[in-house]
């Protein structure tokens, strides 16, 4: 009577629906249609789509999906969008250009690159209703921007450059915010061609535009590549600025598990390595995220950074393994851009690191505390930091703090070096 809504317990709800289907089957679909309209009006889009499917209103459910998918994807709910697409027939998606574009976007984001072109071709055959998801001036430009990323992540840099240039040219008459999507694609491509100054300018424009439109997942890609370019140029301040922005967006919108965050972690690992700090955890996190579907070239980026870290630690076998995996990935690419020469240079640098050098005697720069000694003993084990924290009944941050203190006092920069120095000094 007060106009409030409520939901029955799931089991009772199933009983009521069963009774309705038995007693008044002709009312089932109309009631689902009413429920669809009500939930859509109250922002309950997932429930609205479910009721639309049960009402047999597939096109209505698809229209809701086409209208709302991007806001869900930008808030860390890409899996929800993928589940929606899985509930409806492909032929129904194909009838709606916006839904076809959503299917192409999800396929690209989840690494199903072979599916992208087919969905884009369907999207381009129709007319978009309402504003375009990425803010482009036309559906053709919107699709060409996504095609740019699909080519790039599949290791087809030349094809990506052609598509990215076309998408950017299509936006000549568009507004500044509308160029963000095209600027992102072309900036990412030029980064892979070694054209850093132009790439930096485009990616900075993309960052501003995507932020203004609330396109957070795409913004993470811009920031991650910006951070990598700043690291390459030796601009640590610029790199840290991009990395912190990426983490801030990720934390605010629950995007920490998105592959778009991979390069921010890789760039952070490279910075930590340059500053003499442990970097493996960040680099391995970046590799793990990249493997989820960001693209072959980004996986190679992470592997090369891990190879450098392993070489610095003196683990040349692991460094060679990372290099070989990066080489195998590059061999799968039709046109990998400059990363092929980066692999060759990394192998040469690692071989130089592998040359024997005079060992540096271990030394202790300050007494270890009792807690630091406890952590040091666990460093000489297979336990990771979280497992160490559980064993010592402390937080993982406490273990990290003690580990940094151990490294500083032993004058080392890695776990293997700390263990070796401790053994030499008779501490373990």
mmCIF file of C-alpha atoms in Angstrom, residues 12-397:
data_model
loop_
_atom_site.group_PDB
_atom_site.id
_atom_site.type_symbol
_atom_site.label_atom_id
_atom_site.label_comp_id
_atom_site.label_asym_id
_atom_site.label_seq_id
_atom_site.Cartn_x
_atom_site.Cartn_y
_atom_site.Cartn_z
ATOM 1 C CA UNK A 12 8.776 -19.590 -1.700
ATOM 2 C CA UNK A 13 9.196 -17.501 -4.841
ATOM 3 C CA UNK A 14 9.817 -20.659 -6.877
ATOM 4 C CA UNK A 15 6.694 -22.241 -5.360
ATOM 5 C CA UNK A 16 4.573 -19.219 -6.252
ATOM 6 C CA UNK A 17 5.866 -19.182 -9.820
ATOM 7 C CA UNK A 18 5.147 -22.891 -10.138
ATOM 8 C CA UNK A 19 1.585 -22.348 -8.922
ATOM 9 C CA UNK A 20 1.115 -19.424 -11.324
ATOM 10 C CA UNK A 21 2.340 -21.473 -14.308
ATOM 11 C CA UNK A 22 -0.029 -24.308 -13.287
ATOM 12 C CA UNK A 23 -3.130 -22.248 -12.577
ATOM 13 C CA UNK A 24 -2.875 -19.246 -14.902
ATOM 14 C CA UNK A 25 -0.172 -19.940 -17.523
ATOM 15 C CA UNK A 26 -1.500 -17.182 -19.791
ATOM 16 C CA UNK A 27 -0.496 -14.558 -17.183
ATOM 17 C CA UNK A 28 3.168 -15.610 -16.864
ATOM 18 C CA UNK A 29 4.650 -13.684 -19.791
ATOM 19 C CA UNK A 30 2.633 -10.473 -19.243
ATOM 20 C CA UNK A 31 3.684 -10.420 -15.581
ATOM 21 C CA UNK A 32 7.334 -10.902 -16.542
ATOM 22 C CA UNK A 33 6.928 -8.042 -19.026
ATOM 23 C CA UNK A 34 5.556 -5.812 -16.252
ATOM 24 C CA UNK A 35 8.415 -6.880 -13.991
ATOM 25 C CA UNK A 36 10.916 -6.081 -16.737
ATOM 26 C CA UNK A 37 9.507 -2.563 -17.174
ATOM 27 C CA UNK A 38 9.387 -1.968 -13.400
ATOM 28 C CA UNK A 39 12.968 -3.121 -12.761
ATOM 29 C CA UNK A 40 14.280 -1.126 -15.737
ATOM 30 C CA UNK A 41 12.540 2.018 -14.429
ATOM 31 C CA UNK A 42 14.159 1.492 -11.010
ATOM 32 C CA UNK A 43 17.689 0.842 -12.322
ATOM 33 C CA UNK A 44 17.600 -2.915 -11.644
ATOM 34 C CA UNK A 45 18.989 -3.730 -15.079
ATOM 35 C CA UNK A 46 20.155 -7.284 -14.403
ATOM 36 C CA UNK A 47 16.736 -8.244 -13.055
ATOM 37 C CA UNK A 48 15.014 -6.414 -15.915
ATOM 38 C CA UNK A 49 16.978 -8.391 -18.503
ATOM 39 C CA UNK A 50 16.175 -11.667 -16.722
ATOM 40 C CA UNK A 51 12.443 -10.880 -16.733
ATOM 41 C CA UNK A 52 12.602 -9.761 -20.361
ATOM 42 C CA UNK A 53 14.016 -13.136 -21.377
ATOM 43 C CA UNK A 54 11.327 -14.954 -19.356
ATOM 44 C CA UNK A 55 8.681 -12.766 -20.970
ATOM 45 C CA UNK A 56 9.923 -13.774 -24.402
ATOM 46 C CA UNK A 57 10.843 -10.136 -25.121
ATOM 47 C CA UNK A 58 14.338 -10.910 -26.353
ATOM 48 C CA UNK A 59 14.656 -7.701 -28.375
ATOM 49 C CA UNK A 60 13.597 -5.648 -25.344
ATOM 50 C CA UNK A 61 16.216 -7.384 -23.196
ATOM 51 C CA UNK A 62 18.841 -6.787 -25.890
ATOM 52 C CA UNK A 63 17.910 -3.104 -26.060
ATOM 53 C CA UNK A 64 18.476 -2.797 -22.306
ATOM 54 C CA UNK A 65 21.816 -4.550 -22.647
ATOM 55 C CA UNK A 66 22.902 -2.234 -25.460
ATOM 56 C CA UNK A 67 21.958 0.817 -23.395
ATOM 57 C CA UNK A 68 23.554 -0.142 -20.078
ATOM 58 C CA UNK A 69 26.467 -2.545 -20.716
ATOM 59 C CA UNK A 70 29.230 0.065 -20.644
ATOM 60 C CA UNK A 71 28.356 1.417 -17.200
ATOM 61 C CA UNK A 72 28.578 -2.142 -15.837
ATOM 62 C CA UNK A 73 31.896 -2.826 -17.599
ATOM 63 C CA UNK A 74 33.351 0.442 -16.277
ATOM 64 C CA UNK A 75 32.449 -0.505 -12.714
ATOM 65 C CA UNK A 76 34.289 -3.839 -12.716
ATOM 66 C CA UNK A 77 31.306 -5.975 -13.799
ATOM 67 C CA UNK A 78 32.455 -7.179 -17.199
ATOM 68 C CA UNK A 79 31.545 -10.733 -16.209
ATOM 69 C CA UNK A 80 27.932 -9.605 -15.727
ATOM 70 C CA UNK A 81 27.837 -8.221 -19.276
ATOM 71 C CA UNK A 82 29.371 -11.414 -20.629
ATOM 72 C CA UNK A 83 26.713 -13.427 -18.778
ATOM 73 C CA UNK A 84 23.947 -11.267 -20.292
ATOM 74 C CA UNK A 85 25.310 -11.878 -23.781
ATOM 75 C CA UNK A 86 25.438 -15.589 -23.067
ATOM 76 C CA UNK A 87 21.731 -15.647 -22.188
ATOM 77 C CA UNK A 88 20.485 -14.371 -25.535
ATOM 78 C CA UNK A 89 20.735 -15.912 -29.023
ATOM 79 C CA UNK A 90 23.504 -14.607 -31.281
ATOM 80 C CA UNK A 91 20.969 -13.772 -33.982
ATOM 81 C CA UNK A 92 19.146 -11.474 -31.536
ATOM 82 C CA UNK A 93 22.381 -9.671 -30.685
ATOM 83 C CA UNK A 94 23.121 -9.324 -34.397
ATOM 84 C CA UNK A 95 19.844 -7.419 -34.895
ATOM 85 C CA UNK A 96 20.996 -4.646 -32.543
ATOM 86 C CA UNK A 97 24.139 -2.665 -33.549
ATOM 87 C CA UNK A 98 24.752 -1.481 -29.977
ATOM 88 C CA UNK A 99 24.579 -5.021 -28.632
ATOM 89 C CA UNK A 100 26.873 -6.232 -31.438
ATOM 90 C CA UNK A 101 29.392 -3.558 -30.439
ATOM 91 C CA UNK A 102 29.083 -4.668 -26.808
ATOM 92 C CA UNK A 103 29.745 -8.277 -27.865
ATOM 93 C CA UNK A 104 32.828 -7.137 -29.793
ATOM 94 C CA UNK A 105 34.066 -5.119 -26.805
ATOM 95 C CA UNK A 106 33.630 -8.029 -24.392
ATOM 96 C CA UNK A 107 35.332 -10.425 -26.804
ATOM 97 C CA UNK A 108 38.300 -8.043 -27.079
ATOM 98 C CA UNK A 109 38.469 -7.418 -23.332
ATOM 99 C CA UNK A 110 38.382 -11.149 -22.506
ATOM 100 C CA UNK A 111 40.961 -12.111 -25.132
ATOM 101 C CA UNK A 112 38.558 -13.763 -27.595
ATOM 102 C CA UNK A 113 40.120 -11.777 -30.429
ATOM 103 C CA UNK A 114 38.917 -14.085 -33.203
ATOM 104 C CA UNK A 115 35.320 -13.094 -32.400
ATOM 105 C CA UNK A 116 35.832 -9.334 -32.527
ATOM 106 C CA UNK A 117 35.755 -8.730 -36.293
ATOM 107 C CA UNK A 118 32.518 -10.632 -36.859
ATOM 108 C CA UNK A 119 30.640 -8.641 -34.222
ATOM 109 C CA UNK A 120 32.101 -5.342 -35.480
ATOM 110 C CA UNK A 121 30.996 -6.107 -39.024
ATOM 111 C CA UNK A 122 27.447 -6.636 -37.724
ATOM 112 C CA UNK A 123 27.579 -3.444 -35.673
ATOM 113 C CA UNK A 124 28.645 -1.402 -38.694
ATOM 114 C CA UNK A 125 25.672 -2.625 -40.747
ATOM 115 C CA UNK A 126 23.131 -0.850 -38.567
ATOM 116 C CA UNK A 127 22.401 2.551 -37.101
ATOM 117 C CA UNK A 128 23.086 3.377 -33.469
ATOM 118 C CA UNK A 129 20.246 4.736 -31.381
ATOM 119 C CA UNK A 130 21.287 7.404 -28.894
ATOM 120 C CA UNK A 131 24.836 8.414 -27.902
ATOM 121 C CA UNK A 132 27.657 6.064 -28.807
ATOM 122 C CA UNK A 133 29.295 4.159 -25.910
ATOM 123 C CA UNK A 134 32.804 5.581 -26.357
ATOM 124 C CA UNK A 135 31.627 9.048 -27.402
ATOM 125 C CA UNK A 136 32.827 8.866 -31.023
ATOM 126 C CA UNK A 137 31.197 10.934 -33.768
ATOM 127 C CA UNK A 138 30.003 7.866 -35.687
ATOM 128 C CA UNK A 139 29.472 4.145 -35.273
ATOM 129 C CA UNK A 140 32.069 3.557 -38.011
ATOM 130 C CA UNK A 141 34.669 5.494 -36.006
ATOM 131 C CA UNK A 142 33.665 3.698 -32.819
ATOM 132 C CA UNK A 143 34.085 0.304 -34.479
ATOM 133 C CA UNK A 144 37.371 1.274 -36.130
ATOM 134 C CA UNK A 145 38.767 2.267 -32.731
ATOM 135 C CA UNK A 146 37.906 -1.126 -31.291
ATOM 136 C CA UNK A 147 39.315 -2.830 -34.404
ATOM 137 C CA UNK A 148 42.583 -0.963 -33.715
ATOM 138 C CA UNK A 149 42.852 -2.531 -30.265
ATOM 139 C CA UNK A 150 41.934 -5.995 -31.554
ATOM 140 C CA UNK A 151 44.725 -5.880 -34.151
ATOM 141 C CA UNK A 152 47.200 -4.484 -31.640
ATOM 142 C CA UNK A 153 46.509 -7.074 -28.944
ATOM 143 C CA UNK A 154 46.819 -9.867 -31.534
ATOM 144 C CA UNK A 155 50.308 -8.625 -32.459
ATOM 145 C CA UNK A 156 49.361 -7.066 -35.808
ATOM 146 C CA UNK A 157 50.932 -3.635 -35.338
ATOM 147 C CA UNK A 158 50.855 -2.567 -39.020
ATOM 148 C CA UNK A 159 47.148 -3.410 -39.328
ATOM 149 C CA UNK A 160 46.504 -1.665 -36.002
ATOM 150 C CA UNK A 161 48.288 1.436 -37.292
ATOM 151 C CA UNK A 162 46.120 1.534 -40.411
ATOM 152 C CA UNK A 163 42.913 1.149 -38.391
ATOM 153 C CA UNK A 164 44.052 3.594 -35.698
ATOM 154 C CA UNK A 165 44.938 6.253 -38.256
ATOM 155 C CA UNK A 166 41.539 5.877 -39.939
ATOM 156 C CA UNK A 167 39.706 6.090 -36.629
ATOM 157 C CA UNK A 168 41.597 9.248 -35.668
ATOM 158 C CA UNK A 169 40.971 10.855 -39.082
ATOM 159 C CA UNK A 170 37.246 10.082 -38.733
ATOM 160 C CA UNK A 171 37.233 12.203 -35.571
ATOM 161 C CA UNK A 172 38.673 15.329 -37.208
ATOM 162 C CA UNK A 173 35.276 17.005 -37.091
ATOM 163 C CA UNK A 174 34.312 15.546 -33.700
ATOM 164 C CA UNK A 175 34.588 17.262 -30.338
ATOM 165 C CA UNK A 176 37.666 16.969 -28.133
ATOM 166 C CA UNK A 177 36.070 14.469 -25.774
ATOM 167 C CA UNK A 178 34.914 12.325 -28.680
ATOM 168 C CA UNK A 179 38.501 11.959 -29.890
ATOM 169 C CA UNK A 180 39.548 10.196 -26.690
ATOM 170 C CA UNK A 181 38.731 6.700 -27.933
ATOM 171 C CA UNK A 182 40.595 7.238 -31.229
ATOM 172 C CA UNK A 183 43.500 8.910 -29.418
ATOM 173 C CA UNK A 184 43.826 5.906 -27.126
ATOM 174 C CA UNK A 185 44.087 3.416 -29.981
ATOM 175 C CA UNK A 186 46.531 5.434 -32.062
ATOM 176 C CA UNK A 187 48.638 6.325 -29.019
ATOM 177 C CA UNK A 188 48.966 2.671 -28.034
ATOM 178 C CA UNK A 189 49.966 1.738 -31.587
ATOM 179 C CA UNK A 190 52.581 4.476 -31.922
ATOM 180 C CA UNK A 191 54.106 3.301 -28.643
ATOM 181 C CA UNK A 192 54.716 -0.052 -30.350
ATOM 182 C CA UNK A 193 56.369 1.685 -33.289
ATOM 183 C CA UNK A 194 58.862 3.612 -31.163
ATOM 184 C CA UNK A 195 57.238 6.998 -31.817
ATOM 185 C CA UNK A 196 57.209 7.997 -28.170
ATOM 186 C CA UNK A 197 56.708 11.804 -28.302
ATOM 187 C CA UNK A 198 53.550 11.592 -30.432
ATOM 188 C CA UNK A 199 52.333 8.570 -28.468
ATOM 189 C CA UNK A 200 52.734 10.459 -25.178
ATOM 190 C CA UNK A 201 50.713 13.419 -26.467
ATOM 191 C CA UNK A 202 47.898 11.202 -27.743
ATOM 192 C CA UNK A 203 47.731 9.106 -24.583
ATOM 193 C CA UNK A 204 47.653 12.185 -22.361
ATOM 194 C CA UNK A 205 44.741 13.513 -24.443
ATOM 195 C CA UNK A 206 43.049 10.116 -24.180
ATOM 196 C CA UNK A 207 43.520 10.044 -20.407
ATOM 197 C CA UNK A 208 41.757 13.398 -20.000
ATOM 198 C CA UNK A 209 38.943 12.567 -22.397
ATOM 199 C CA UNK A 210 38.262 9.070 -21.087
ATOM 200 C CA UNK A 211 38.269 10.362 -17.507
ATOM 201 C CA UNK A 212 35.730 13.062 -18.408
ATOM 202 C CA UNK A 213 33.427 10.425 -19.937
ATOM 203 C CA UNK A 214 33.866 7.992 -17.055
ATOM 204 C CA UNK A 215 35.454 5.313 -19.278
ATOM 205 C CA UNK A 216 37.658 3.973 -16.506
ATOM 206 C CA UNK A 217 38.713 0.614 -17.961
ATOM 207 C CA UNK A 218 39.912 2.285 -21.153
ATOM 208 C CA UNK A 219 41.614 4.986 -19.085
ATOM 209 C CA UNK A 220 43.667 2.301 -17.315
ATOM 210 C CA UNK A 221 45.115 1.269 -20.685
ATOM 211 C CA UNK A 222 46.177 4.840 -21.415
ATOM 212 C CA UNK A 223 47.754 5.302 -17.994
ATOM 213 C CA UNK A 224 49.590 1.966 -18.088
ATOM 214 C CA UNK A 225 51.183 2.713 -21.456
ATOM 215 C CA UNK A 226 51.983 6.273 -20.354
ATOM 216 C CA UNK A 227 53.792 4.871 -17.315
ATOM 217 C CA UNK A 228 55.820 2.502 -19.507
ATOM 218 C CA UNK A 229 56.817 5.326 -21.858
ATOM 219 C CA UNK A 230 57.877 7.526 -18.933
ATOM 220 C CA UNK A 231 59.990 4.680 -17.508
ATOM 221 C CA UNK A 232 61.658 4.213 -20.907
ATOM 222 C CA UNK A 233 62.434 7.934 -20.999
ATOM 223 C CA UNK A 234 63.837 7.954 -17.448
ATOM 224 C CA UNK A 235 61.024 10.227 -16.230
ATOM 225 C CA UNK A 236 60.362 8.621 -12.851
ATOM 226 C CA UNK A 237 58.103 11.415 -11.637
ATOM 227 C CA UNK A 238 55.883 11.119 -14.702
ATOM 228 C CA UNK A 239 55.804 7.341 -14.399
ATOM 229 C CA UNK A 240 54.826 7.398 -10.723
ATOM 230 C CA UNK A 241 52.132 9.975 -11.471
ATOM 231 C CA UNK A 242 50.537 7.693 -14.102
ATOM 232 C CA UNK A 243 50.858 4.608 -11.893
ATOM 233 C CA UNK A 244 49.240 6.269 -8.889
ATOM 234 C CA UNK A 245 46.392 7.550 -11.053
ATOM 235 C CA UNK A 246 45.820 4.021 -12.385
ATOM 236 C CA UNK A 247 45.737 2.504 -8.899
ATOM 237 C CA UNK A 248 43.429 5.259 -7.654
ATOM 238 C CA UNK A 249 40.941 4.541 -10.467
ATOM 239 C CA UNK A 250 41.248 0.799 -9.916
ATOM 240 C CA UNK A 251 40.559 1.118 -6.194
ATOM 241 C CA UNK A 252 37.632 3.490 -6.668
ATOM 242 C CA UNK A 253 35.868 1.320 -9.246
ATOM 243 C CA UNK A 254 36.887 -2.197 -8.215
ATOM 244 C CA UNK A 255 38.987 -2.825 -11.347
ATOM 245 C CA UNK A 256 41.943 -4.467 -9.604
ATOM 246 C CA UNK A 257 41.433 -7.758 -11.431
ATOM 247 C CA UNK A 258 41.068 -6.183 -14.880
ATOM 248 C CA UNK A 259 43.876 -6.964 -17.378
ATOM 249 C CA UNK A 260 43.894 -3.270 -18.332
ATOM 250 C CA UNK A 261 45.819 -2.670 -15.085
ATOM 251 C CA UNK A 262 48.683 -4.970 -16.125
ATOM 252 C CA UNK A 263 51.085 -2.395 -17.566
ATOM 253 C CA UNK A 264 50.721 -0.141 -14.525
ATOM 254 C CA UNK A 265 52.043 -3.034 -12.407
ATOM 255 C CA UNK A 266 54.842 -3.769 -14.888
ATOM 256 C CA UNK A 267 55.872 -0.116 -14.979
ATOM 257 C CA UNK A 268 55.838 0.010 -11.180
ATOM 258 C CA UNK A 269 58.035 -3.074 -11.026
ATOM 259 C CA UNK A 270 60.502 -1.524 -13.449
ATOM 260 C CA UNK A 271 60.600 1.661 -11.374
ATOM 261 C CA UNK A 272 61.182 -0.288 -8.174
ATOM 262 C CA UNK A 273 63.995 -2.180 -9.854
ATOM 263 C CA UNK A 274 65.587 1.134 -10.954
ATOM 264 C CA UNK A 275 65.341 2.387 -7.361
ATOM 265 C CA UNK A 276 66.974 -0.756 -5.962
ATOM 266 C CA UNK A 277 63.780 -2.087 -4.384
ATOM 267 C CA UNK A 278 62.237 -5.589 -4.659
ATOM 268 C CA UNK A 279 60.182 -5.688 -7.840
ATOM 269 C CA UNK A 280 59.247 -9.303 -8.493
ATOM 270 C CA UNK A 281 55.833 -9.170 -6.801
ATOM 271 C CA UNK A 282 54.674 -6.250 -8.952
ATOM 272 C CA UNK A 283 56.058 -7.755 -12.153
ATOM 273 C CA UNK A 284 54.475 -11.136 -11.553
ATOM 274 C CA UNK A 285 51.170 -9.428 -10.825
ATOM 275 C CA UNK A 286 51.443 -7.551 -14.111
ATOM 276 C CA UNK A 287 52.194 -10.770 -16.006
ATOM 277 C CA UNK A 288 49.270 -12.555 -14.365
ATOM 278 C CA UNK A 289 46.841 -9.796 -15.374
ATOM 279 C CA UNK A 290 48.234 -9.546 -18.911
ATOM 280 C CA UNK A 291 47.719 -13.266 -19.437
ATOM 281 C CA UNK A 292 43.976 -12.755 -18.815
ATOM 282 C CA UNK A 293 43.478 -11.191 -22.212
ATOM 283 C CA UNK A 294 45.261 -7.851 -22.546
ATOM 284 C CA UNK A 295 47.363 -8.966 -25.533
ATOM 285 C CA UNK A 296 50.484 -10.765 -26.714
ATOM 286 C CA UNK A 297 52.709 -7.673 -26.736
ATOM 287 C CA UNK A 298 51.774 -6.750 -23.172
ATOM 288 C CA UNK A 299 52.589 -10.295 -22.006
ATOM 289 C CA UNK A 300 55.984 -9.908 -23.680
ATOM 290 C CA UNK A 301 56.487 -6.575 -21.853
ATOM 291 C CA UNK A 302 55.960 -8.275 -18.506
ATOM 292 C CA UNK A 303 58.213 -11.219 -19.378
ATOM 293 C CA UNK A 304 61.056 -8.922 -20.448
ATOM 294 C CA UNK A 305 60.806 -6.957 -17.196
ATOM 295 C CA UNK A 306 60.820 -10.221 -15.210
ATOM 296 C CA UNK A 307 63.874 -11.398 -17.153
ATOM 297 C CA UNK A 308 65.693 -8.201 -16.193
ATOM 298 C CA UNK A 309 64.709 -8.678 -12.548
ATOM 299 C CA UNK A 310 65.867 -12.309 -12.546
ATOM 300 C CA UNK A 311 69.186 -11.353 -14.122
ATOM 301 C CA UNK A 312 69.730 -8.695 -11.453
ATOM 302 C CA UNK A 313 69.020 -11.308 -8.789
ATOM 303 C CA UNK A 314 71.614 -13.574 -10.361
ATOM 304 C CA UNK A 315 69.035 -16.152 -11.453
ATOM 305 C CA UNK A 316 70.169 -16.389 -15.068
ATOM 306 C CA UNK A 317 68.301 -19.617 -15.709
ATOM 307 C CA UNK A 318 64.991 -17.945 -14.867
ATOM 308 C CA UNK A 319 65.986 -14.881 -16.890
ATOM 309 C CA UNK A 320 66.668 -17.034 -19.949
ATOM 310 C CA UNK A 321 63.365 -18.859 -19.498
ATOM 311 C CA UNK A 322 61.460 -15.552 -19.469
ATOM 312 C CA UNK A 323 63.328 -14.357 -22.554
ATOM 313 C CA UNK A 324 62.558 -17.576 -24.397
ATOM 314 C CA UNK A 325 58.864 -17.349 -23.551
ATOM 315 C CA UNK A 326 58.812 -13.735 -24.766
ATOM 316 C CA UNK A 327 60.519 -14.822 -27.975
ATOM 317 C CA UNK A 328 57.947 -17.612 -28.489
ATOM 318 C CA UNK A 329 55.127 -15.077 -28.048
ATOM 319 C CA UNK A 330 56.696 -12.652 -30.513
ATOM 320 C CA UNK A 331 57.045 -15.467 -33.048
ATOM 321 C CA UNK A 332 53.239 -15.851 -32.906
ATOM 322 C CA UNK A 333 52.756 -12.209 -33.887
ATOM 323 C CA UNK A 334 52.285 -11.222 -37.498
ATOM 324 C CA UNK A 335 53.945 -7.849 -36.863
ATOM 325 C CA UNK A 336 55.156 -7.223 -33.268
ATOM 326 C CA UNK A 337 56.648 -3.748 -33.793
ATOM 327 C CA UNK A 338 59.664 -2.713 -31.733
ATOM 328 C CA UNK A 339 59.214 -5.381 -29.072
ATOM 329 C CA UNK A 340 61.091 -7.868 -31.320
ATOM 330 C CA UNK A 341 64.250 -5.754 -31.079
ATOM 331 C CA UNK A 342 63.635 -5.324 -27.337
ATOM 332 C CA UNK A 343 63.731 -9.114 -26.920
ATOM 333 C CA UNK A 344 67.035 -9.291 -28.809
ATOM 334 C CA UNK A 345 68.514 -6.485 -26.716
ATOM 335 C CA UNK A 346 67.318 -8.084 -23.483
ATOM 336 C CA UNK A 347 68.972 -11.385 -24.376
ATOM 337 C CA UNK A 348 72.234 -9.559 -25.096
ATOM 338 C CA UNK A 349 72.073 -7.622 -21.815
ATOM 339 C CA UNK A 350 71.311 -10.750 -19.803
ATOM 340 C CA UNK A 351 74.218 -12.574 -21.400
ATOM 341 C CA UNK A 352 76.452 -9.695 -20.326
ATOM 342 C CA UNK A 353 75.099 -9.913 -16.757
ATOM 343 C CA UNK A 354 75.851 -13.608 -16.752
ATOM 344 C CA UNK A 355 79.592 -13.037 -17.119
ATOM 345 C CA UNK A 356 81.366 -13.971 -13.869
ATOM 346 C CA UNK A 357 82.364 -11.126 -11.595
ATOM 347 C CA UNK A 358 84.237 -10.916 -8.340
ATOM 348 C CA UNK A 359 81.869 -11.722 -5.466
ATOM 349 C CA UNK A 360 81.194 -8.921 -3.002
ATOM 350 C CA UNK A 361 81.800 -9.882 0.619
ATOM 351 C CA UNK A 362 78.696 -9.912 2.796
ATOM 352 C CA UNK A 363 78.389 -7.224 5.434
ATOM 353 C CA UNK A 364 75.905 -6.223 8.113
ATOM 354 C CA UNK A 365 74.938 -2.564 8.379
ATOM 355 C CA UNK A 366 73.234 -2.524 11.766
ATOM 356 C CA UNK A 367 71.976 -5.241 14.095
ATOM 357 C CA UNK A 368 68.889 -7.187 13.116
ATOM 358 C CA UNK A 369 65.957 -7.049 15.494
ATOM 359 C CA UNK A 370 64.461 -10.242 16.910
ATOM 360 C CA UNK A 371 61.524 -9.994 14.504
ATOM 361 C CA UNK A 372 63.821 -9.370 11.544
ATOM 362 C CA UNK A 373 65.792 -12.490 12.465
ATOM 363 C CA UNK A 374 62.556 -14.489 12.546
ATOM 364 C CA UNK A 375 61.610 -13.228 9.090
ATOM 365 C CA UNK A 376 65.156 -13.848 7.821
ATOM 366 C CA UNK A 377 64.951 -17.510 8.832
ATOM 367 C CA UNK A 378 61.707 -17.842 6.864
ATOM 368 C CA UNK A 379 63.244 -16.190 3.821
ATOM 369 C CA UNK A 380 65.356 -19.328 3.557
ATOM 370 C CA UNK A 381 62.259 -21.395 2.751
ATOM 371 C CA UNK A 382 59.624 -21.861 0.052
ATOM 372 C CA UNK A 383 57.055 -19.753 1.926
ATOM 373 C CA UNK A 384 55.665 -16.638 0.304
ATOM 374 C CA UNK A 385 55.166 -13.453 2.301
ATOM 375 C CA UNK A 386 51.529 -14.159 3.136
ATOM 376 C CA UNK A 387 52.426 -17.610 4.450
ATOM 377 C CA UNK A 388 55.253 -16.074 6.511
ATOM 378 C CA UNK A 389 52.785 -13.610 7.995
ATOM 379 C CA UNK A 390 50.420 -16.438 8.955
ATOM 380 C CA UNK A 391 53.243 -18.387 10.582
ATOM 381 C CA UNK A 392 54.434 -15.361 12.597
ATOM 382 C CA UNK A 393 50.872 -14.201 13.450
ATOM 383 C CA UNK A 394 51.479 -10.749 11.934
ATOM 384 C CA UNK A 395 50.135 -8.876 8.918
ATOM 385 C CA UNK A 396 51.680 -9.199 5.485
ATOM 386 C CA UNK A 397 52.606 -5.490 5.653
#
